[in-house]
Each structure stands twice: as C-alpha cells, then as structure tokens.
Amino acid sequence: MSDDAAPGLPDLRASDADRERVVEVLRDALAEGRLDMAEFEERMEETYKARTYGELTPITRDLPVAAVAPPSVVSLHKEPPADGSWAGRVVGGEGSSSWAVAVMSGFQRRGRWTVPRRFTCVAFWGGGEIDLREADFAAGEVEINCVAIMGGVQIIVPPGVEVDVRGIGVMGGFDQRETGVRGEPGAPRVVVSGFAFWGGVGVERKKTRAARRQEKLDRRAAKRELRSSSREGEQDAHRRMLEGHKDILGGHRHGQGPGSGAREEQREHRYED
C-alpha cells in the first residue's frame, strides 16, 4: 500500500486481519531472502505495534507485494461472521490466559477461552492439558511454548488448524505427527515450541464433543433407518409368500391343484374308449 493509493486514509485504524496480511508478506520476504532474521523480527514487532494504516505502510513499502488494502467504503457496522467460520474465532486482544505452571501437580486450559499470541507453560514432575477445540484465538498465528521436565503437556487441536512443531527434546520428545497437515482457509496456525527433558509434549487432533455427539446421533439415525428398511423388506417378502400360498389354496378348492390337469386328461381318454 502507498499513500497515493489511499489518500486521506493513513489515520484509519488497522484491524488484526490487516496486521496478519503484513506478517504474511514479511514471512514470504524472509523465505525469499529479501529480509534477514534481524530485519524480519524488527518489522514483526513494528507490525504488531501499528494501530493505523499510516503506521503499517512503511513496513512493506520496499517489498514487492503490498500487504494492506484499506476498504474503499468504510462501514460503521460490523457484520457478524458466519456461524462456524474461523473468522469468528480469530478475535484479537490479549488472550484470557498467557501462562500455566504445574510443579508436581497439573493444569488445564479448556473450554471457551482466548489463546494469546504466545502462551508459555511449564510442567515439572507434573502434567498439563491445553485444549484448543472450543478456544478463540488472539491472532491468526499463535505460539505455545512448552517446557516439560520429567513431566508432560498434551495439546489438543481441532480439525482444520495447521500445526507446526518446533520443540527440542533431550531424553524426551515432541510429537511431530500433526506437523505438515494443511489447515483450512482462514483457520489459525499453532506453533508448538519449547524444550522437553525426560518428558514429552504431545499433539493430538480431535473433534469437539458436540461434533462427536452429532456424529453418534447421525450413526444411530442411519442404523434405525437401515433396520426400518430391512423390516419393510422382510414384511414385503412375507406378504408375497402369503399371497402365493393363497393362490395355491385357491387352486386346490377349484380343482386346479397339482396333478389336476393330468387326471382330467386320463378321464377324457377313458370316455373316448
């Protein structure tokens, strides 16, 4: 974005989405070698401190892709995000909890809470659980920094969230199974970092309890429908069998039972003789 592209808008307040677009451009520039790590970190800090478009503009002015495109028409009414969309869960702010410690004990972060940009946890001879399935996110990318010493931390993420595990383990380890799984469009990205010594940090992908409950109800409904259709098929077959028996019995009553035709022919031959 340049000042000429949007005259009169440098004082317009930037949103979290605008800052995240700038961050994406900075990441691309770092990967392409346009920025070194020191420049990248410095510009990242400036990006998260920026409050207006005028403050965001210089950060990417010398990079080939414009990061911020202010709206041509500014609406004073915020439209609610679509139900179930990721946009409704990236809420900005500082987060409802930024750290947790378990020393010969345990901790939990679960339910409806806001994950900050950086969450730090320590487990020493203890354990912790960080459940993100129903959580909101302060940014499109959040970092969970774990220190597990003779203890463990379990991180549960919902389907659709991208996970990048970067932790280091010494006689311990970080679960790498979810690394590399592509996220859904608009979904947040979770970076798991830290250190594990005689301990471990696990990453598990699970559906929400509501989603699992709905799947169970759907399976039960499908089984009921299958049993119902099976019973209807059995009833139809039984009905056809009864109708067949009725036809046979009717033929016996009118002399049309099995062998009746042969007996009639024998009688005709005797009369002719």
GROMACS .gro file of C-alpha atoms in nm:
model
  273
    1MET     CA    1   0.000   0.000   0.000
    2SER     CA    2   0.121   0.354  -0.072
    3ASP     CA    3  -0.001   0.690   0.044
    4ASP     CA    4  -0.104   0.773  -0.314
    5ALA     CA    5  -0.316   0.458  -0.338
    6ALA     CA    6  -0.537   0.560  -0.049
    7PRO     CA    7  -0.527   0.936   0.004
    8GLY     CA    8  -0.687   1.054   0.325
    9LEU     CA    9  -0.678   0.707   0.490
   10PRO     CA   10  -0.346   0.694   0.679
   11ASP     CA   11  -0.524   0.766   1.008
   12LEU     CA   12  -0.782   0.491   0.958
   13ARG     CA   13  -0.747   0.225   1.228
   14ALA     CA   14  -0.600  -0.105   1.105
   15SER     CA   15  -0.755  -0.438   1.201
   16ASP     CA   16  -0.592  -0.759   1.321
   17ALA     CA   17  -0.656  -0.902   0.973
   18ASP     CA   18  -0.458  -0.613   0.819
   19ARG     CA   19  -0.166  -0.679   1.053
   20GLU     CA   20  -0.176  -1.051   0.972
   21ARG     CA   21  -0.159  -0.973   0.599
   22VAL     CA   22   0.154  -0.767   0.662
   23VAL     CA   23   0.302  -1.055   0.862
   24GLU     CA   24   0.239  -1.294   0.571
   25VAL     CA   25   0.427  -1.062   0.334
   26LEU     CA   26   0.716  -1.043   0.581
   27ARG     CA   27   0.730  -1.423   0.606
   28ASP     CA   28   0.744  -1.452   0.227
   29ALA     CA   29   1.020  -1.191   0.213
   30LEU     CA   30   1.220  -1.382   0.476
   31ALA     CA   31   1.181  -1.709   0.285
   32GLU     CA   32   1.290  -1.541  -0.041
   33GLY     CA   33   1.599  -1.384   0.119
   34ARG     CA   34   1.474  -1.025   0.087
   35LEU     CA   35   1.497  -0.983   0.465
   36ASP     CA   36   1.739  -1.130   0.714
   37MET     CA   37   1.620  -1.260   1.051
   38ALA     CA   38   1.703  -0.939   1.240
   39GLU     CA   39   1.506  -0.725   0.992
   40PHE     CA   40   1.219  -0.971   0.998
   41GLU     CA   41   1.191  -0.965   1.378
   42GLU     CA   42   1.218  -0.586   1.388
   43ARG     CA   43   0.942  -0.542   1.130
   44MET     CA   44   0.725  -0.804   1.300
   45GLU     CA   45   0.745  -0.604   1.623
   46GLU     CA   46   0.655  -0.284   1.437
   47THR     CA   47   0.360  -0.459   1.271
   48TYR     CA   48   0.202  -0.573   1.596
   49LYS     CA   49   0.251  -0.228   1.746
   50ALA     CA   50   0.093  -0.050   1.447
   51ARG     CA   51  -0.254   0.094   1.505
   52THR     CA   52  -0.327   0.272   1.175
   53TYR     CA   53  -0.271   0.221   0.802
   54GLY     CA   54  -0.021   0.504   0.810
   55GLU     CA   55   0.193   0.307   1.057
   56LEU     CA   56   0.166  -0.015   0.855
   57THR     CA   57   0.259   0.145   0.521
   58PRO     CA   58   0.638   0.187   0.571
   59ILE     CA   59   0.682  -0.172   0.691
   60THR     CA   60   0.633  -0.324   0.345
   61ARG     CA   61   0.700  -0.020   0.126
   62ASP     CA   62   1.023  -0.172  -0.014
   63LEU     CA   63   0.877  -0.522  -0.066
   64PRO     CA   64   0.723  -0.633  -0.397
   65VAL     CA   65   0.375  -0.723  -0.263
   66ALA     CA   66   0.150  -0.467  -0.098
   67ALA     CA   67   0.027  -0.600   0.233
   68VAL     CA   68  -0.257  -0.368   0.328
   69ALA     CA   69  -0.552  -0.267   0.115
   70PRO     CA   70  -0.787  -0.039   0.309
   71PRO     CA   71  -1.156  -0.068   0.228
   72SER     CA   72  -1.289   0.167  -0.037
   73VAL     CA   73  -1.604   0.212   0.168
   74VAL     CA   74  -1.574   0.214   0.545
   75SER     CA   75  -1.877   0.067   0.720
   76LEU     CA   76  -1.957   0.172   1.075
   77HIS     CA   77  -2.144  -0.153   1.134
   78LYS     CA   78  -1.951  -0.475   1.191
   79GLU     CA   79  -2.109  -0.769   1.014
   80PRO     CA   80  -2.129  -1.085   1.227
   81PRO     CA   81  -1.917  -1.372   1.095
   82ALA     CA   82  -2.092  -1.674   0.951
   83ASP     CA   83  -2.179  -1.943   1.203
   84GLY     CA   84  -1.897  -2.194   1.241
   85SER     CA   85  -1.647  -1.986   1.042
   86TRP     CA   86  -1.288  -1.945   1.155
   87ALA     CA   87  -1.319  -1.567   1.114
   88GLY     CA   88  -1.546  -1.563   1.416
   89ARG     CA   89  -1.278  -1.731   1.629
   90VAL     CA   90  -0.982  -1.505   1.549
   91VAL     CA   91  -1.091  -1.229   1.785
   92GLY     CA   92  -0.776  -1.026   1.857
   93GLY     CA   93  -0.698  -0.890   2.202
   94GLU     CA   94  -0.453  -1.012   2.461
   95GLY     CA   95  -0.590  -1.357   2.543
   96SER     CA   96  -0.759  -1.476   2.858
   97SER     CA   97  -0.452  -1.662   2.989
   98SER     CA   98  -0.087  -1.634   2.889
   99TRP     CA   99   0.089  -1.892   3.111
  100ALA     CA  100   0.043  -2.206   3.322
  101VAL     CA  101   0.270  -2.395   3.564
  102ALA     CA  102   0.247  -2.747   3.706
  103VAL     CA  103   0.502  -2.847   3.971
  104MET     CA  104   0.425  -3.197   4.096
  105SER     CA  105   0.066  -3.117   4.000
  106GLY     CA  106  -0.135  -3.041   3.688
  107PHE     CA  107  -0.308  -2.766   3.492
  108GLN     CA  108  -0.581  -2.743   3.229
  109ARG     CA  109  -0.685  -2.485   2.974
  110ARG     CA  110  -1.002  -2.597   2.804
  111GLY     CA  111  -1.349  -2.485   2.703
  112ARG     CA  112  -1.418  -2.134   2.575
  113TRP     CA  113  -1.101  -1.930   2.628
  114THR     CA  114  -0.886  -1.699   2.415
  115VAL     CA  115  -0.538  -1.822   2.321
  116PRO     CA  116  -0.289  -1.531   2.329
  117ARG     CA  117  -0.027  -1.472   2.063
  118ARG     CA  118   0.223  -1.653   2.289
  119PHE     CA  119   0.127  -1.896   2.564
  120THR     CA  120   0.400  -2.034   2.792
  121CYS     CA  121   0.363  -2.341   3.013
  122VAL     CA  122   0.595  -2.535   3.242
  123ALA     CA  123   0.543  -2.891   3.368
  124PHE     CA  124   0.792  -3.018   3.628
  125TRP     CA  125   0.708  -3.361   3.766
  126GLY     CA  126   0.355  -3.285   3.658
  127GLY     CA  127   0.132  -3.258   3.357
  128GLY     CA  128  -0.089  -3.019   3.171
  129GLU     CA  129  -0.360  -3.020   2.908
  130ILE     CA  130  -0.418  -2.739   2.656
  131ASP     CA  131  -0.743  -2.794   2.468
  132LEU     CA  132  -0.799  -2.562   2.168
  133ARG     CA  133  -1.112  -2.725   2.027
  134GLU     CA  134  -1.351  -2.461   2.161
  135ALA     CA  135  -1.099  -2.179   2.204
  136ASP     CA  136  -1.083  -1.841   2.033
  137PHE     CA  137  -0.750  -1.705   1.906
  138ALA     CA  138  -0.594  -1.363   1.958
  139ALA     CA  139  -0.424  -1.382   1.616
  140GLY     CA  140  -0.408  -1.590   1.301
  141GLU     CA  141  -0.085  -1.745   1.432
  142VAL     CA  142  -0.026  -1.829   1.796
  143GLU     CA  143   0.271  -1.989   1.969
  144ILE     CA  144   0.255  -2.237   2.256
  145ASN     CA  145   0.593  -2.258   2.427
  146CYS     CA  146   0.624  -2.571   2.643
  147VAL     CA  147   0.891  -2.664   2.896
  148ALA     CA  148   0.846  -3.025   3.016
  149ILE     CA  149   1.097  -3.156   3.270
  150MET     CA  150   1.014  -3.506   3.389
  151GLY     CA  151   0.659  -3.418   3.304
  152GLY     CA  152   0.431  -3.383   3.006
  153VAL     CA  153   0.198  -3.147   2.821
  154GLN     CA  154  -0.085  -3.260   2.594
  155ILE     CA  155  -0.211  -3.018   2.328
  156ILE     CA  156  -0.544  -3.092   2.160
  157VAL     CA  157  -0.627  -2.909   1.837
  158PRO     CA  158  -0.946  -2.922   1.628
  159PRO     CA  159  -0.956  -3.039   1.265
  160GLY     CA  160  -0.866  -2.764   1.020
  161VAL     CA  161  -0.597  -2.598   1.232
  162GLU     CA  162  -0.242  -2.608   1.096
  163VAL     CA  163   0.023  -2.720   1.348
  164ASP     CA  164   0.398  -2.655   1.328
  165VAL     CA  165   0.602  -2.837   1.596
  166ARG     CA  166   0.949  -2.691   1.655
  167GLY     CA  167   1.035  -2.809   2.008
  168ILE     CA  168   1.359  -2.980   2.109
  169GLY     CA  169   1.368  -3.299   2.317
  170VAL     CA  170   1.658  -3.438   2.524
  171MET     CA  171   1.573  -3.786   2.651
  172GLY     CA  172   1.222  -3.670   2.574
  173GLY     CA  173   1.036  -3.556   2.270
  174PHE     CA  174   0.777  -3.350   2.085
  175ASP     CA  175   0.502  -3.525   1.891
  176GLN     CA  176   0.552  -3.446   1.522
  177ARG     CA  177   0.260  -3.641   1.375
  178GLU     CA  178   0.040  -3.338   1.307
  179THR     CA  179   0.317  -3.127   1.152
  180GLY     CA  180   0.262  -3.067   0.782
  181VAL     CA  181  -0.115  -3.123   0.781
  182ARG     CA  182  -0.261  -2.836   0.578
  183GLY     CA  183  -0.508  -2.611   0.753
  184GLU     CA  184  -0.843  -2.488   0.628
  185PRO     CA  185  -0.871  -2.142   0.469
  186GLY     CA  186  -0.893  -1.877   0.740
  187ALA     CA  187  -0.803  -2.120   1.018
  188PRO     CA  188  -0.538  -2.019   1.273
  189ARG     CA  189  -0.188  -2.164   1.279
  190VAL     CA  190  -0.046  -2.307   1.602
  191VAL     CA  191   0.332  -2.317   1.652
  192VAL     CA  192   0.448  -2.553   1.928
  193SER     CA  193   0.796  -2.471   2.058
  194GLY     CA  194   1.000  -2.530   2.373
  195PHE     CA  195   1.214  -2.792   2.544
  196ALA     CA  196   1.150  -3.139   2.688
  197PHE     CA  197   1.393  -3.316   2.921
  198TRP     CA  198   1.285  -3.661   3.038
  199GLY     CA  199   0.940  -3.551   2.940
  200GLY     CA  200   0.719  -3.508   2.639
  201VAL     CA  201   0.482  -3.277   2.457
  202GLY     CA  202   0.203  -3.449   2.266
  203VAL     CA  203  -0.014  -3.302   1.993
  204GLU     CA  204  -0.347  -3.466   1.921
  205ARG     CA  205  -0.619  -3.373   1.674
  206LYS     CA  206  -0.975  -3.431   1.795
  207LYS     CA  207  -1.321  -3.315   1.704
  208THR     CA  208  -1.526  -3.121   1.956
  209ARG     CA  209  -1.756  -3.304   2.190
  210ALA     CA  210  -2.055  -3.151   2.012
  211ALA     CA  211  -1.929  -3.276   1.674
  212ARG     CA  212  -1.868  -3.627   1.811
  213ARG     CA  213  -2.211  -3.626   1.974
  214GLN     CA  214  -2.373  -3.523   1.644
  215GLU     CA  215  -2.185  -3.797   1.457
  216LYS     CA  216  -2.309  -4.051   1.713
  217LEU     CA  217  -2.668  -3.929   1.665
  218ASP     CA  218  -2.627  -3.948   1.287
  219ARG     CA  219  -2.496  -4.306   1.311
  220ARG     CA  220  -2.787  -4.406   1.532
  221ALA     CA  221  -3.035  -4.248   1.290
  222ALA     CA  222  -2.870  -4.432   0.998
  223LYS     CA  223  -2.890  -4.764   1.187
  224ARG     CA  224  -3.259  -4.704   1.268
  225GLU     CA  225  -3.328  -4.626   0.903
  226LEU     CA  226  -3.142  -4.941   0.794
  227ARG     CA  227  -3.333  -5.157   1.042
  228SER     CA  228  -3.662  -4.999   0.934
  229SER     CA  229  -3.593  -5.063   0.564
  230SER     CA  230  -3.483  -5.420   0.647
  231ARG     CA  231  -3.807  -5.484   0.838
  232GLU     CA  232  -4.009  -5.342   0.549
  233GLY     CA  233  -3.828  -5.574   0.307
  234GLU     CA  234  -3.896  -5.875   0.530
  235GLN     CA  235  -4.262  -5.778   0.558
  236ASP     CA  236  -4.291  -5.744   0.179
  237ALA     CA  237  -4.131  -6.087   0.128
  238HIS     CA  238  -4.361  -6.242   0.391
  239ARG     CA  239  -4.664  -6.079   0.227
  240ARG     CA  240  -4.568  -6.213  -0.116
  241MET     CA  241  -4.518  -6.559   0.033
  242LEU     CA  242  -4.866  -6.549   0.191
  243GLU     CA  243  -5.019  -6.436  -0.137
  244GLY     CA  244  -4.851  -6.727  -0.312
  245HIS     CA  245  -4.991  -6.970  -0.054
  246LYS     CA  246  -5.338  -6.821  -0.102
  247ASP     CA  247  -5.315  -6.874  -0.480
  248ILE     CA  248  -5.216  -7.238  -0.430
  249LEU     CA  249  -5.501  -7.298  -0.183
  250GLY     CA  250  -5.747  -7.129  -0.421
  251GLY     CA  251  -5.637  -7.362  -0.700
  252HIS     CA  252  -5.696  -7.667  -0.476
  253ARG     CA  253  -6.050  -7.550  -0.398
  254HIS     CA  254  -6.136  -7.521  -0.770
  255GLY     CA  255  -5.976  -7.848  -0.869
  256GLN     CA  256  -5.667  -7.681  -1.001
  257GLY     CA  257  -5.421  -7.828  -0.757
  258PRO     CA  258  -5.106  -8.012  -0.853
  259GLY     CA  259  -5.177  -8.306  -1.086
  260SER     CA  260  -5.535  -8.200  -1.162
  261GLY     CA  261  -5.459  -8.143  -1.529
  262ALA     CA  262  -5.319  -8.498  -1.571
  263ARG     CA  263  -5.626  -8.653  -1.406
  264GLU     CA  264  -5.858  -8.464  -1.641
  265GLU     CA  265  -5.668  -8.597  -1.944
  266GLN     CA  266  -5.698  -8.957  -1.813
  267ARG     CA  267  -6.076  -8.913  -1.773
  268GLU     CA  268  -6.109  -8.781  -2.130
  269HIS     CA  269  -5.920  -9.085  -2.265
  270ARG     CA  270  -6.148  -9.326  -2.079
  271TYR     CA  271  -6.460  -9.156  -2.218
  272GLU     CA  272  -6.322  -9.177  -2.572
  273ASP     CA  273  -6.254  -9.552  -2.532
   0.00000   0.00000   0.00000
